[in-house]
C-alpha cells in the first residue's frame, strides 16, 4: 500500500453522506434539481433561458460530492468506465479519518476511460470559450436537422440491404492512421455518390484525428446525407455544439453514460430534432437501453472499446431471443457497427437482424472510398 498523504478529522456531514447516500440522492432529486449531474454542472435546465445562460446550480454540490454520487450510480448500473476524479485520487474512508492514497484511482484503466477523462477536461475548456447561450444563438442560423433514421429506413427499403452509415475517420487508437491523404469533404462526397444513406464524422482530435471543422466543412459543401456527430459525449453542451456545426444525430455510448444522462440527452436531441444512436456492446447495456423510453436507434458495437477486440458474433448474440422480439415490437432500428469488411459480413449481421451498418476502416482505406461501397455490399447500391 502507498503512503498515506493526508489524514484529518473527517467532517460529520461527510460521514453522514457516506453512511446514508440516500440523503444525498434526495437532495439531488428534488423537483428543482431533477436533471442529471453533468447537466447541473453545465447549468442546463430544459427549456429555461436562465439555464441556457449557464447559471450554476443553486445546490452548491461540491465537485467531490458529485464524484461520489456519480460513482455510486455508475456502479449500480454496471458501468465500468469511471469518470475522472475532479480533485485527484478518490478519498478512502477508514474510521474517523480521511485517507488519500497515491496512484490509486487517478490513472485510467483502459483506453476508453483515458479518452473519456481527456474529454471531460477538453469540454470544460471549450465550454468556457463558448458558453451555452452563445451556442443557442448560433442555432438560430443553422438549417434544421435532417432525418437520420428516415434516411436509413428508406435506403434499406430501396436496396433490401442494410442502410449504410459511412464513416469519415482519419485514424483510430486501435488502427493508427487509416488514410494519409485525408480530405474529409472529398471522402464524404464519394461516400454519398457511392450510395451511403448517412455519414458519421469523427470529431475527436487527440485519438481519432478528427475535428468539428471537418463536420462543418462537410455540411457546408452541400452533402445531403444526414450527419452523425461521432464524439465521446460526456455533457449535453457537446450536443448543442455539434448541432451548431451541422450534426443531425449524436452517438451516446452506454458504457460511458448512466441511464439518467442518456434519458436527458435523448430529450435534448428531441428538442433539437436530432436522432440519437445509443451504442451497446453487451447484454447488460442492451437491457438498460431497451428499458429507456424514446430510444429509436440502437448501435451494437462489435468492437470492445476497452480491449479493441472485434467479434461480429456480438451483434447476433444481442439480437437473439426476447431481446430481438422486444426490438421488433418497439420498432427500434438496429445498426451493426465495426469490423465489417466483406459482403459475407454484411449478410451475417443482416441475418442477425440489423437494418443498418456503420462502416469505417474497410471503406476509408480504399483509394476510392465510394467504389469501395460496391465491393463491401457485393453490388452497386447507389441507385
Ligand atoms: O472502422 P470500423 O471497424 O468499420 O468501425 C466503424 C465504427 O463502428 C467505429 O469507428 C466506432 C463505433 N463506435 C465508436 C465509438 C467511438 C469511436 C469509434 C467508434
mmCIF file of C-alpha atoms and ligand atoms in Angstrom:
data_model
loop_
_atom_site.group_PDB
_atom_site.id
_atom_site.type_symbol
_atom_site.label_atom_id
_atom_site.label_comp_id
_atom_site.label_asym_id
_atom_site.label_seq_id
_atom_site.Cartn_x
_atom_site.Cartn_y
_atom_site.Cartn_z
ATOM 1 C CA UNK A 1 0.000 0.000 0.000
ATOM 2 C CA UNK A 2 1.152 3.508 -0.797
ATOM 3 C CA UNK A 3 1.956 6.034 1.840
ATOM 4 C CA UNK A 4 -0.857 7.961 3.405
ATOM 5 C CA UNK A 5 -0.665 11.536 2.178
ATOM 6 C CA UNK A 6 -3.116 13.196 4.444
ATOM 7 C CA UNK A 7 -5.267 12.351 7.360
ATOM 8 C CA UNK A 8 -7.510 14.714 9.174
ATOM 9 C CA UNK A 9 -10.708 14.677 11.143
ATOM 10 C CA UNK A 10 -13.492 13.577 8.963
ATOM 11 C CA UNK A 11 -16.327 16.163 8.802
ATOM 12 C CA UNK A 12 -19.516 14.769 10.298
ATOM 13 C CA UNK A 13 -21.646 15.819 7.310
ATOM 14 C CA UNK A 14 -19.386 13.784 5.096
ATOM 15 C CA UNK A 15 -19.740 10.782 7.378
ATOM 16 C CA UNK A 16 -23.487 11.149 7.113
ATOM 17 C CA UNK A 17 -23.348 11.272 3.339
ATOM 18 C CA UNK A 18 -21.136 8.266 3.245
ATOM 19 C CA UNK A 19 -23.358 6.258 5.523
ATOM 20 C CA UNK A 20 -26.536 7.475 4.007
ATOM 21 C CA UNK A 21 -26.210 8.056 0.278
ATOM 22 C CA UNK A 22 -29.977 8.357 0.039
ATOM 23 C CA UNK A 23 -29.830 11.720 1.765
ATOM 24 C CA UNK A 24 -27.683 12.989 -0.998
ATOM 25 C CA UNK A 25 -29.889 11.305 -3.525
ATOM 26 C CA UNK A 26 -32.963 13.026 -2.112
ATOM 27 C CA UNK A 27 -31.279 16.372 -2.287
ATOM 28 C CA UNK A 28 -30.356 15.731 -5.856
ATOM 29 C CA UNK A 29 -33.781 14.600 -6.917
ATOM 30 C CA UNK A 30 -35.837 17.479 -5.547
ATOM 31 C CA UNK A 31 -38.064 18.837 -8.321
ATOM 32 C CA UNK A 32 -35.819 21.819 -8.928
ATOM 33 C CA UNK A 33 -32.835 19.587 -9.356
ATOM 34 C CA UNK A 34 -34.014 16.541 -11.214
ATOM 35 C CA UNK A 35 -31.504 16.932 -14.009
ATOM 36 C CA UNK A 36 -28.550 14.639 -14.419
ATOM 37 C CA UNK A 37 -25.485 15.754 -12.567
ATOM 38 C CA UNK A 38 -23.461 16.599 -15.588
ATOM 39 C CA UNK A 39 -26.312 18.739 -16.830
ATOM 40 C CA UNK A 40 -26.464 20.508 -13.490
ATOM 41 C CA UNK A 41 -22.761 21.126 -13.591
ATOM 42 C CA UNK A 42 -23.112 22.685 -17.008
ATOM 43 C CA UNK A 43 -26.009 24.814 -15.793
ATOM 44 C CA UNK A 44 -28.532 23.467 -18.282
ATOM 45 C CA UNK A 45 -32.169 23.250 -17.343
ATOM 46 C CA UNK A 46 -34.514 22.161 -20.006
ATOM 47 C CA UNK A 47 -36.365 24.918 -21.787
ATOM 48 C CA UNK A 48 -35.263 27.624 -19.399
ATOM 49 C CA UNK A 49 -33.328 30.616 -20.595
ATOM 50 C CA UNK A 50 -31.690 31.284 -17.279
ATOM 51 C CA UNK A 51 -30.162 27.842 -17.530
ATOM 52 C CA UNK A 52 -29.028 28.447 -21.047
ATOM 53 C CA UNK A 53 -27.192 31.448 -19.721
ATOM 54 C CA UNK A 54 -25.035 28.977 -17.868
ATOM 55 C CA UNK A 55 -26.214 29.594 -14.301
ATOM 56 C CA UNK A 56 -24.604 27.381 -11.750
ATOM 57 C CA UNK A 57 -26.889 25.064 -9.848
ATOM 58 C CA UNK A 58 -28.072 26.525 -6.552
ATOM 59 C CA UNK A 59 -27.474 23.203 -4.905
ATOM 60 C CA UNK A 60 -23.835 24.030 -4.420
ATOM 61 C CA UNK A 61 -22.839 20.412 -4.527
ATOM 62 C CA UNK A 62 -19.119 20.214 -4.215
ATOM 63 C CA UNK A 63 -17.231 18.571 -7.047
ATOM 64 C CA UNK A 64 -16.281 15.842 -4.663
ATOM 65 C CA UNK A 65 -19.856 15.050 -3.714
ATOM 66 C CA UNK A 66 -20.782 14.896 -7.359
ATOM 67 C CA UNK A 67 -17.952 12.464 -7.989
ATOM 68 C CA UNK A 68 -19.052 10.239 -5.115
ATOM 69 C CA UNK A 69 -22.654 10.167 -6.207
ATOM 70 C CA UNK A 70 -21.810 9.548 -9.847
ATOM 71 C CA UNK A 71 -19.639 6.614 -8.989
ATOM 72 C CA UNK A 72 -22.386 5.035 -6.893
ATOM 73 C CA UNK A 73 -24.878 5.351 -9.760
ATOM 74 C CA UNK A 74 -22.340 4.113 -12.248
ATOM 75 C CA UNK A 75 -21.527 1.050 -10.142
ATOM 76 C CA UNK A 76 -25.171 0.157 -9.676
ATOM 77 C CA UNK A 77 -25.663 0.149 -13.460
ATOM 78 C CA UNK A 78 -22.611 -1.998 -14.102
ATOM 79 C CA UNK A 79 -20.802 0.783 -15.941
ATOM 80 C CA UNK A 80 -17.101 0.001 -15.861
ATOM 81 C CA UNK A 81 -15.912 3.311 -17.242
ATOM 82 C CA UNK A 82 -15.282 5.631 -14.302
ATOM 83 C CA UNK A 83 -15.306 9.401 -14.608
ATOM 84 C CA UNK A 84 -12.199 11.401 -13.982
ATOM 85 C CA UNK A 85 -11.847 12.210 -10.291
ATOM 86 C CA UNK A 86 -12.250 16.014 -10.229
ATOM 87 C CA UNK A 87 -9.976 16.547 -7.239
ATOM 88 C CA UNK A 88 -7.346 13.900 -7.754
ATOM 89 C CA UNK A 89 -7.480 10.393 -6.346
ATOM 90 C CA UNK A 90 -10.726 9.486 -4.633
ATOM 91 C CA UNK A 91 -10.794 9.546 -0.852
ATOM 92 C CA UNK A 92 -10.922 6.377 1.148
ATOM 93 C CA UNK A 93 -12.885 6.362 4.340
ATOM 94 C CA UNK A 94 -11.498 4.415 7.239
ATOM 95 C CA UNK A 95 -12.950 5.128 10.631
ATOM 96 C CA UNK A 96 -12.929 8.798 11.538
ATOM 97 C CA UNK A 97 -10.044 9.599 9.225
ATOM 98 C CA UNK A 98 -9.840 10.568 5.620
ATOM 99 C CA UNK A 99 -7.111 8.862 3.631
ATOM 100 C CA UNK A 100 -5.799 9.862 0.276
ATOM 101 C CA UNK A 101 -3.901 7.081 -1.423
ATOM 102 C CA UNK A 102 -1.352 7.848 -4.053
ATOM 103 C CA UNK A 103 -1.585 6.248 -7.508
ATOM 104 C CA UNK A 104 -4.929 4.678 -6.874
ATOM 105 C CA UNK A 105 -7.904 5.711 -8.916
ATOM 106 C CA UNK A 106 -6.103 8.567 -10.634
ATOM 107 C CA UNK A 107 -4.925 6.730 -13.730
ATOM 108 C CA UNK A 108 -7.305 5.470 -16.421
ATOM 109 C CA UNK A 109 -7.619 1.699 -16.546
ATOM 110 C CA UNK A 110 -8.147 1.381 -20.292
ATOM 111 C CA UNK A 111 -8.199 3.416 -23.496
ATOM 112 C CA UNK A 112 -11.907 4.270 -23.307
ATOM 113 C CA UNK A 113 -11.507 5.548 -19.780
ATOM 114 C CA UNK A 114 -8.483 7.585 -20.888
ATOM 115 C CA UNK A 115 -10.449 9.122 -23.771
ATOM 116 C CA UNK A 116 -13.397 9.965 -21.527
ATOM 117 C CA UNK A 117 -11.189 11.566 -18.873
ATOM 118 C CA UNK A 118 -9.481 13.633 -21.508
ATOM 119 C CA UNK A 119 -12.860 14.579 -22.957
ATOM 120 C CA UNK A 120 -14.051 15.844 -19.574
ATOM 121 C CA UNK A 121 -11.148 18.297 -19.448
ATOM 122 C CA UNK A 122 -11.462 19.280 -23.110
ATOM 123 C CA UNK A 123 -15.183 20.017 -22.824
ATOM 124 C CA UNK A 124 -14.644 22.102 -19.688
ATOM 125 C CA UNK A 125 -12.243 24.302 -21.662
ATOM 126 C CA UNK A 126 -14.404 24.521 -24.787
ATOM 127 C CA UNK A 127 -17.435 25.436 -22.724
ATOM 128 C CA UNK A 128 -15.611 28.377 -21.238
ATOM 129 C CA UNK A 129 -14.851 29.718 -24.683
ATOM 130 C CA UNK A 130 -18.370 29.129 -25.998
ATOM 131 C CA UNK A 131 -20.949 29.125 -23.229
ATOM 132 C CA UNK A 132 -24.289 27.562 -23.945
ATOM 133 C CA UNK A 133 -26.135 30.840 -24.508
ATOM 134 C CA UNK A 134 -23.836 31.765 -27.391
ATOM 135 C CA UNK A 135 -24.404 28.345 -28.933
ATOM 136 C CA UNK A 136 -28.125 28.816 -28.588
ATOM 137 C CA UNK A 137 -27.892 31.984 -30.631
ATOM 138 C CA UNK A 138 -25.797 30.209 -33.271
ATOM 139 C CA UNK A 139 -28.507 27.555 -33.585
ATOM 140 C CA UNK A 140 -30.925 30.153 -34.995
ATOM 141 C CA UNK A 141 -28.779 30.327 -38.130
ATOM 142 C CA UNK A 142 -28.296 26.598 -38.670
ATOM 143 C CA UNK A 143 -30.585 24.805 -41.147
ATOM 144 C CA UNK A 144 -32.930 22.286 -39.470
ATOM 145 C CA UNK A 145 -31.661 18.788 -38.728
ATOM 146 C CA UNK A 146 -32.116 16.157 -41.436
ATOM 147 C CA UNK A 147 -33.996 12.926 -40.783
ATOM 148 C CA UNK A 148 -31.217 10.447 -39.952
ATOM 149 C CA UNK A 149 -33.412 7.447 -39.138
ATOM 150 C CA UNK A 150 -35.710 8.116 -42.102
ATOM 151 C CA UNK A 151 -32.702 8.083 -44.449
ATOM 152 C CA UNK A 152 -31.584 4.690 -43.102
ATOM 153 C CA UNK A 153 -35.064 3.189 -43.353
ATOM 154 C CA UNK A 154 -35.610 4.353 -46.905
ATOM 155 C CA UNK A 155 -32.166 3.106 -48.022
ATOM 156 C CA UNK A 156 -33.000 -0.288 -46.537
ATOM 157 C CA UNK A 157 -36.347 -0.349 -48.331
ATOM 158 C CA UNK A 158 -34.791 0.769 -51.603
ATOM 159 C CA UNK A 159 -31.936 -1.751 -51.705
ATOM 160 C CA UNK A 160 -33.100 -4.605 -49.479
ATOM 161 C CA UNK A 161 -29.679 -4.312 -47.813
ATOM 162 C CA UNK A 162 -28.796 -2.562 -44.556
ATOM 163 C CA UNK A 163 -28.721 1.238 -44.889
ATOM 164 C CA UNK A 164 -25.112 2.437 -44.794
ATOM 165 C CA UNK A 165 -23.636 4.952 -42.374
ATOM 166 C CA UNK A 166 -20.182 5.538 -43.885
ATOM 167 C CA UNK A 167 -17.581 6.882 -41.510
ATOM 168 C CA UNK A 168 -15.194 9.758 -42.161
ATOM 169 C CA UNK A 169 -12.287 8.731 -39.906
ATOM 170 C CA UNK A 170 -8.634 9.517 -40.398
ATOM 171 C CA UNK A 171 -7.188 7.432 -37.569
ATOM 172 C CA UNK A 172 -8.117 5.381 -34.545
ATOM 173 C CA UNK A 173 -6.296 4.276 -31.394
ATOM 174 C CA UNK A 174 -6.583 0.633 -32.459
ATOM 175 C CA UNK A 175 -5.512 1.019 -36.098
ATOM 176 C CA UNK A 176 -3.356 4.158 -36.178
ATOM 177 C CA UNK A 177 -3.527 6.317 -39.336
ATOM 178 C CA UNK A 178 -6.055 4.804 -41.738
ATOM 179 C CA UNK A 179 -5.568 7.239 -44.590
ATOM 180 C CA UNK A 180 -2.731 9.682 -45.192
ATOM 181 C CA UNK A 181 -4.313 11.800 -47.979
ATOM 182 C CA UNK A 182 -7.339 12.640 -45.910
ATOM 183 C CA UNK A 183 -9.723 15.169 -47.454
ATOM 184 C CA UNK A 184 -12.929 14.906 -45.420
ATOM 185 C CA UNK A 185 -15.134 16.711 -47.938
ATOM 186 C CA UNK A 186 -13.949 14.619 -50.904
ATOM 187 C CA UNK A 187 -14.409 11.419 -48.918
ATOM 188 C CA UNK A 188 -17.905 12.465 -47.841
ATOM 189 C CA UNK A 189 -18.879 13.288 -51.420
ATOM 190 C CA UNK A 190 -17.502 9.954 -52.644
ATOM 191 C CA UNK A 191 -19.492 8.099 -49.970
ATOM 192 C CA UNK A 192 -22.669 9.922 -50.925
ATOM 193 C CA UNK A 193 -22.143 9.143 -54.600
ATOM 194 C CA UNK A 194 -21.460 5.507 -53.751
ATOM 195 C CA UNK A 195 -24.863 5.125 -52.064
ATOM 196 C CA UNK A 196 -24.287 5.880 -48.360
ATOM 197 C CA UNK A 197 -27.551 6.819 -46.626
ATOM 198 C CA UNK A 198 -25.850 8.744 -43.812
ATOM 199 C CA UNK A 199 -22.334 9.745 -42.811
ATOM 200 C CA UNK A 200 -20.555 9.505 -39.477
ATOM 201 C CA UNK A 201 -17.928 12.173 -38.819
ATOM 202 C CA UNK A 202 -15.313 11.703 -36.108
ATOM 203 C CA UNK A 203 -14.740 14.974 -34.258
ATOM 204 C CA UNK A 204 -12.271 13.807 -31.611
ATOM 205 C CA UNK A 205 -8.861 15.265 -32.348
ATOM 206 C CA UNK A 206 -6.480 13.588 -29.923
ATOM 207 C CA UNK A 207 -7.323 9.927 -30.568
ATOM 208 C CA UNK A 208 -9.039 9.931 -33.994
ATOM 209 C CA UNK A 209 -7.515 12.975 -35.720
ATOM 210 C CA UNK A 210 -10.980 14.343 -36.392
ATOM 211 C CA UNK A 211 -12.499 17.783 -35.876
ATOM 212 C CA UNK A 212 -15.691 19.799 -35.687
ATOM 213 C CA UNK A 213 -14.290 21.766 -38.628
ATOM 214 C CA UNK A 214 -14.491 18.577 -40.720
ATOM 215 C CA UNK A 215 -18.125 18.171 -39.761
ATOM 216 C CA UNK A 216 -18.937 21.752 -40.623
ATOM 217 C CA UNK A 217 -16.987 21.638 -43.902
ATOM 218 C CA UNK A 218 -18.877 18.521 -44.999
ATOM 219 C CA UNK A 219 -22.207 20.116 -44.117
ATOM 220 C CA UNK A 220 -21.333 23.348 -45.905
ATOM 221 C CA UNK A 221 -20.084 21.542 -49.019
ATOM 222 C CA UNK A 222 -23.679 20.647 -49.865
ATOM 223 C CA UNK A 223 -23.598 16.969 -48.909
ATOM 224 C CA UNK A 224 -27.209 15.864 -48.476
ATOM 225 C CA UNK A 225 -26.701 12.780 -46.300
ATOM 226 C CA UNK A 226 -27.641 13.300 -42.641
ATOM 227 C CA UNK A 227 -24.537 13.517 -40.416
ATOM 228 C CA UNK A 228 -23.763 11.679 -37.191
ATOM 229 C CA UNK A 229 -21.666 13.505 -34.609
ATOM 230 C CA UNK A 230 -19.161 10.773 -33.770
ATOM 231 C CA UNK A 231 -17.928 12.048 -30.467
ATOM 232 C CA UNK A 232 -17.493 10.835 -26.914
ATOM 233 C CA UNK A 233 -20.415 12.683 -25.406
ATOM 234 C CA UNK A 234 -19.980 13.350 -21.714
ATOM 235 C CA UNK A 235 -22.048 16.535 -21.449
ATOM 236 C CA UNK A 236 -25.137 17.959 -23.100
ATOM 237 C CA UNK A 237 -23.113 21.007 -24.152
ATOM 238 C CA UNK A 238 -21.415 18.876 -26.837
ATOM 239 C CA UNK A 239 -24.785 18.092 -28.412
ATOM 240 C CA UNK A 240 -25.624 21.771 -28.806
ATOM 241 C CA UNK A 241 -22.152 22.415 -30.166
ATOM 242 C CA UNK A 242 -22.450 19.561 -32.667
ATOM 243 C CA UNK A 243 -25.843 20.859 -33.813
ATOM 244 C CA UNK A 244 -24.349 24.308 -34.327
ATOM 245 C CA UNK A 245 -21.798 22.688 -36.665
ATOM 246 C CA UNK A 246 -24.482 20.886 -38.649
ATOM 247 C CA UNK A 247 -24.840 17.474 -36.958
ATOM 248 C CA UNK A 248 -28.199 15.709 -37.406
ATOM 249 C CA UNK A 249 -27.616 12.838 -34.963
ATOM 250 C CA UNK A 250 -25.364 12.017 -31.994
ATOM 251 C CA UNK A 251 -23.764 8.902 -30.597
ATOM 252 C CA UNK A 252 -24.393 8.099 -26.934
ATOM 253 C CA UNK A 253 -22.234 5.302 -25.523
ATOM 254 C CA UNK A 254 -23.995 3.210 -22.867
ATOM 255 C CA UNK A 255 -20.740 2.058 -21.293
ATOM 256 C CA UNK A 256 -19.897 5.702 -20.569
ATOM 257 C CA UNK A 257 -23.240 7.282 -19.672
ATOM 258 C CA UNK A 258 -25.613 6.403 -16.824
ATOM 259 C CA UNK A 259 -29.287 5.890 -17.718
ATOM 260 C CA UNK A 260 -30.357 9.289 -16.414
ATOM 261 C CA UNK A 261 -27.847 11.048 -18.662
ATOM 262 C CA UNK A 262 -28.988 9.014 -21.671
ATOM 263 C CA UNK A 263 -32.633 9.882 -20.975
ATOM 264 C CA UNK A 264 -31.882 13.538 -20.545
ATOM 265 C CA UNK A 265 -29.718 13.715 -23.662
ATOM 266 C CA UNK A 266 -32.392 11.972 -25.712
ATOM 267 C CA UNK A 267 -34.803 14.693 -24.586
ATOM 268 C CA UNK A 268 -32.405 17.406 -25.628
ATOM 269 C CA UNK A 269 -31.947 15.756 -29.028
ATOM 270 C CA UNK A 270 -35.704 15.587 -29.479
ATOM 271 C CA UNK A 271 -35.946 19.305 -28.784
ATOM 272 C CA UNK A 272 -33.185 19.901 -31.350
ATOM 273 C CA UNK A 273 -34.890 17.433 -33.768
ATOM 274 C CA UNK A 274 -31.767 15.283 -33.788
ATOM 275 C CA UNK A 275 -31.602 11.478 -33.696
ATOM 276 C CA UNK A 276 -29.636 9.541 -31.062
ATOM 277 C CA UNK A 277 -27.695 6.403 -31.809
ATOM 278 C CA UNK A 278 -27.322 4.644 -28.464
ATOM 279 C CA UNK A 279 -24.392 2.260 -28.562
ATOM 280 C CA UNK A 280 -24.191 -1.015 -26.632
ATOM 281 C CA UNK A 281 -21.709 -3.862 -26.516
ATOM 282 C CA UNK A 282 -23.119 -6.455 -24.111
ATOM 283 C CA UNK A 283 -26.398 -7.842 -22.795
ATOM 284 C CA UNK A 284 -26.488 -5.667 -19.720
ATOM 285 C CA UNK A 285 -26.090 -2.479 -21.735
ATOM 286 C CA UNK A 286 -28.696 -3.661 -24.236
ATOM 287 C CA UNK A 287 -31.186 -4.333 -21.420
ATOM 288 C CA UNK A 288 -30.554 -0.935 -19.858
ATOM 289 C CA UNK A 289 -31.106 0.804 -23.176
ATOM 290 C CA UNK A 290 -34.215 -1.209 -24.036
ATOM 291 C CA UNK A 291 -35.746 -0.021 -20.760
ATOM 292 C CA UNK A 292 -35.283 3.642 -21.719
ATOM 293 C CA UNK A 293 -38.283 5.239 -23.325
ATOM 294 C CA UNK A 294 -37.832 7.077 -26.592
ATOM 295 C CA UNK A 295 -34.894 5.029 -27.910
ATOM 296 C CA UNK A 296 -35.412 4.550 -31.655
ATOM 297 C CA UNK A 297 -31.930 3.674 -32.876
ATOM 298 C CA UNK A 298 -29.505 1.270 -31.181
ATOM 299 C CA UNK A 299 -25.983 0.539 -32.363
ATOM 300 C CA UNK A 300 -24.331 -2.758 -31.486
ATOM 301 C CA UNK A 301 -20.596 -2.219 -31.479
ATOM 302 C CA UNK A 302 -18.769 -5.407 -32.415
ATOM 303 C CA UNK A 303 -15.592 -3.796 -31.094
ATOM 304 C CA UNK A 304 -14.955 -3.739 -27.384
ATOM 305 C CA UNK A 305 -13.760 -0.181 -26.798
ATOM 306 C CA UNK A 306 -11.774 -1.220 -23.739
ATOM 307 C CA UNK A 307 -9.747 -4.004 -25.412
ATOM 308 C CA UNK A 308 -10.316 -3.316 -29.177
ATOM 309 C CA UNK A 309 -11.318 -6.936 -29.704
ATOM 310 C CA UNK A 310 -13.767 -7.321 -32.616
ATOM 311 C CA UNK A 311 -16.364 -10.091 -32.820
ATOM 312 C CA UNK A 312 -19.330 -9.983 -35.209
ATOM 313 C CA UNK A 313 -20.969 -12.647 -33.041
ATOM 314 C CA UNK A 314 -21.779 -9.846 -30.556
ATOM 315 C CA UNK A 315 -24.434 -8.473 -32.944
ATOM 316 C CA UNK A 316 -26.000 -11.909 -33.298
ATOM 317 C CA UNK A 317 -25.916 -12.631 -29.577
ATOM 318 C CA UNK A 318 -27.584 -9.345 -28.603
ATOM 319 C CA UNK A 319 -30.417 -9.765 -31.110
ATOM 320 C CA UNK A 320 -31.380 -13.299 -30.184
ATOM 321 C CA UNK A 321 -34.485 -14.380 -28.269
ATOM 322 C CA UNK A 322 -36.540 -11.969 -26.190
ATOM 323 C CA UNK A 323 -34.292 -9.007 -26.865
ATOM 324 C CA UNK A 324 -34.800 -9.339 -30.603
ATOM 325 C CA UNK A 325 -38.533 -9.733 -30.033
ATOM 326 C CA UNK A 326 -38.722 -6.563 -27.923
ATOM 327 C CA UNK A 327 -36.722 -4.641 -30.511
ATOM 328 C CA UNK A 328 -39.175 -5.674 -33.239
ATOM 329 C CA UNK A 329 -42.169 -4.803 -31.058
ATOM 330 C CA UNK A 330 -40.754 -1.368 -30.331
ATOM 331 C CA UNK A 331 -39.801 -0.920 -33.984
ATOM 332 C CA UNK A 332 -36.254 0.045 -32.994
ATOM 333 C CA UNK A 333 -33.786 0.235 -35.857
ATOM 334 C CA UNK A 334 -30.543 -1.588 -35.088
ATOM 335 C CA UNK A 335 -27.173 -0.633 -36.529
ATOM 336 C CA UNK A 336 -24.359 -3.208 -36.775
ATOM 337 C CA UNK A 337 -21.116 -1.341 -36.013
ATOM 338 C CA UNK A 338 -17.408 -2.037 -36.658
ATOM 339 C CA UNK A 339 -15.354 -4.780 -38.204
ATOM 340 C CA UNK A 340 -17.416 -5.168 -41.420
ATOM 341 C CA UNK A 341 -15.218 -5.911 -44.442
ATOM 342 C CA UNK A 342 -16.992 -8.225 -46.903
ATOM 343 C CA UNK A 343 -20.441 -8.936 -48.399
ATOM 344 C CA UNK A 344 -20.468 -12.027 -46.148
ATOM 345 C CA UNK A 345 -20.011 -9.834 -43.071
ATOM 346 C CA UNK A 346 -22.916 -7.638 -44.203
ATOM 347 C CA UNK A 347 -25.076 -10.714 -44.828
ATOM 348 C CA UNK A 348 -24.156 -12.096 -41.405
ATOM 349 C CA UNK A 349 -25.280 -9.018 -39.464
ATOM 350 C CA UNK A 350 -28.347 -8.579 -41.676
ATOM 351 C CA UNK A 351 -29.317 -12.154 -40.935
ATOM 352 C CA UNK A 352 -28.904 -11.347 -37.238
ATOM 353 C CA UNK A 353 -31.494 -8.566 -37.615
ATOM 354 C CA UNK A 354 -29.778 -5.256 -38.338
ATOM 355 C CA UNK A 355 -31.291 -2.843 -40.840
ATOM 356 C CA UNK A 356 -28.283 -0.527 -40.947
ATOM 357 C CA UNK A 357 -24.493 -0.767 -40.675
ATOM 358 C CA UNK A 358 -21.757 1.635 -39.597
ATOM 359 C CA UNK A 359 -18.531 1.139 -41.537
ATOM 360 C CA UNK A 360 -15.229 2.989 -41.368
ATOM 361 C CA UNK A 361 -11.953 1.188 -41.900
ATOM 362 C CA UNK A 362 -12.882 -1.080 -44.813
ATOM 363 C CA UNK A 363 -14.079 1.920 -46.876
ATOM 364 C CA UNK A 364 -11.679 4.659 -45.854
ATOM 365 C CA UNK A 365 -8.592 2.587 -46.631
ATOM 366 C CA UNK A 366 -9.532 2.117 -50.308
ATOM 367 C CA UNK A 367 -8.229 4.571 -52.897
ATOM 368 C CA UNK A 368 -11.824 5.299 -53.985
ATOM 369 C CA UNK A 369 -13.966 5.072 -50.830
ATOM 370 C CA UNK A 370 -17.148 5.486 -52.911
ATOM 371 C CA UNK A 371 -16.422 2.498 -55.147
ATOM 372 C CA UNK A 372 -15.389 0.545 -52.062
ATOM 373 C CA UNK A 373 -19.078 0.591 -51.058
ATOM 374 C CA UNK A 374 -19.976 -1.637 -54.055
ATOM 375 C CA UNK A 375 -17.266 -4.133 -53.093
ATOM 376 C CA UNK A 376 -18.453 -4.160 -49.487
ATOM 377 C CA UNK A 377 -22.081 -4.834 -50.422
ATOM 378 C CA UNK A 378 -21.314 -7.085 -53.387
ATOM 379 C CA UNK A 379 -23.209 -4.762 -55.738
ATOM 380 C CA UNK A 380 -23.790 -1.154 -56.668
ATOM 381 C CA UNK A 381 -26.209 0.374 -54.131
ATOM 382 C CA UNK A 382 -26.040 3.915 -55.468
ATOM 383 C CA UNK A 383 -29.373 3.847 -57.278
HETATM 384 O O1 LIG B 1 -13.740 1.234 -38.684
HETATM 385 P P1 LIG B 1 -14.773 0.211 -38.382
HETATM 386 O O2 LIG B 1 -14.232 -1.035 -37.757
HETATM 387 O O3 LIG B 1 -15.625 -0.089 -39.595
HETATM 388 O O4 LIG B 1 -15.751 0.859 -37.285
HETATM 389 C C1 LIG B 1 -16.549 1.990 -37.538
HETATM 390 C C2 LIG B 1 -17.256 2.443 -36.261
HETATM 391 O O5 LIG B 1 -18.144 1.443 -35.883
HETATM 392 C C3 LIG B 1 -16.263 2.719 -35.143
HETATM 393 O O6 LIG B 1 -15.441 3.748 -35.559
HETATM 394 C C4 LIG B 1 -16.928 3.095 -33.828
HETATM 395 C C5 LIG B 1 -18.052 2.581 -33.309
HETATM 396 N N1 LIG B 1 -18.347 3.136 -32.104
HETATM 397 C C6 LIG B 1 -17.406 4.029 -31.819
HETATM 398 C C7 LIG B 1 -17.291 4.896 -30.723
HETATM 399 C C8 LIG B 1 -16.236 5.744 -30.736
HETATM 400 C C9 LIG B 1 -15.285 5.758 -31.744
HETATM 401 C C10 LIG B 1 -15.404 4.923 -32.852
HETATM 402 C C11 LIG B 1 -16.464 4.057 -32.888
#
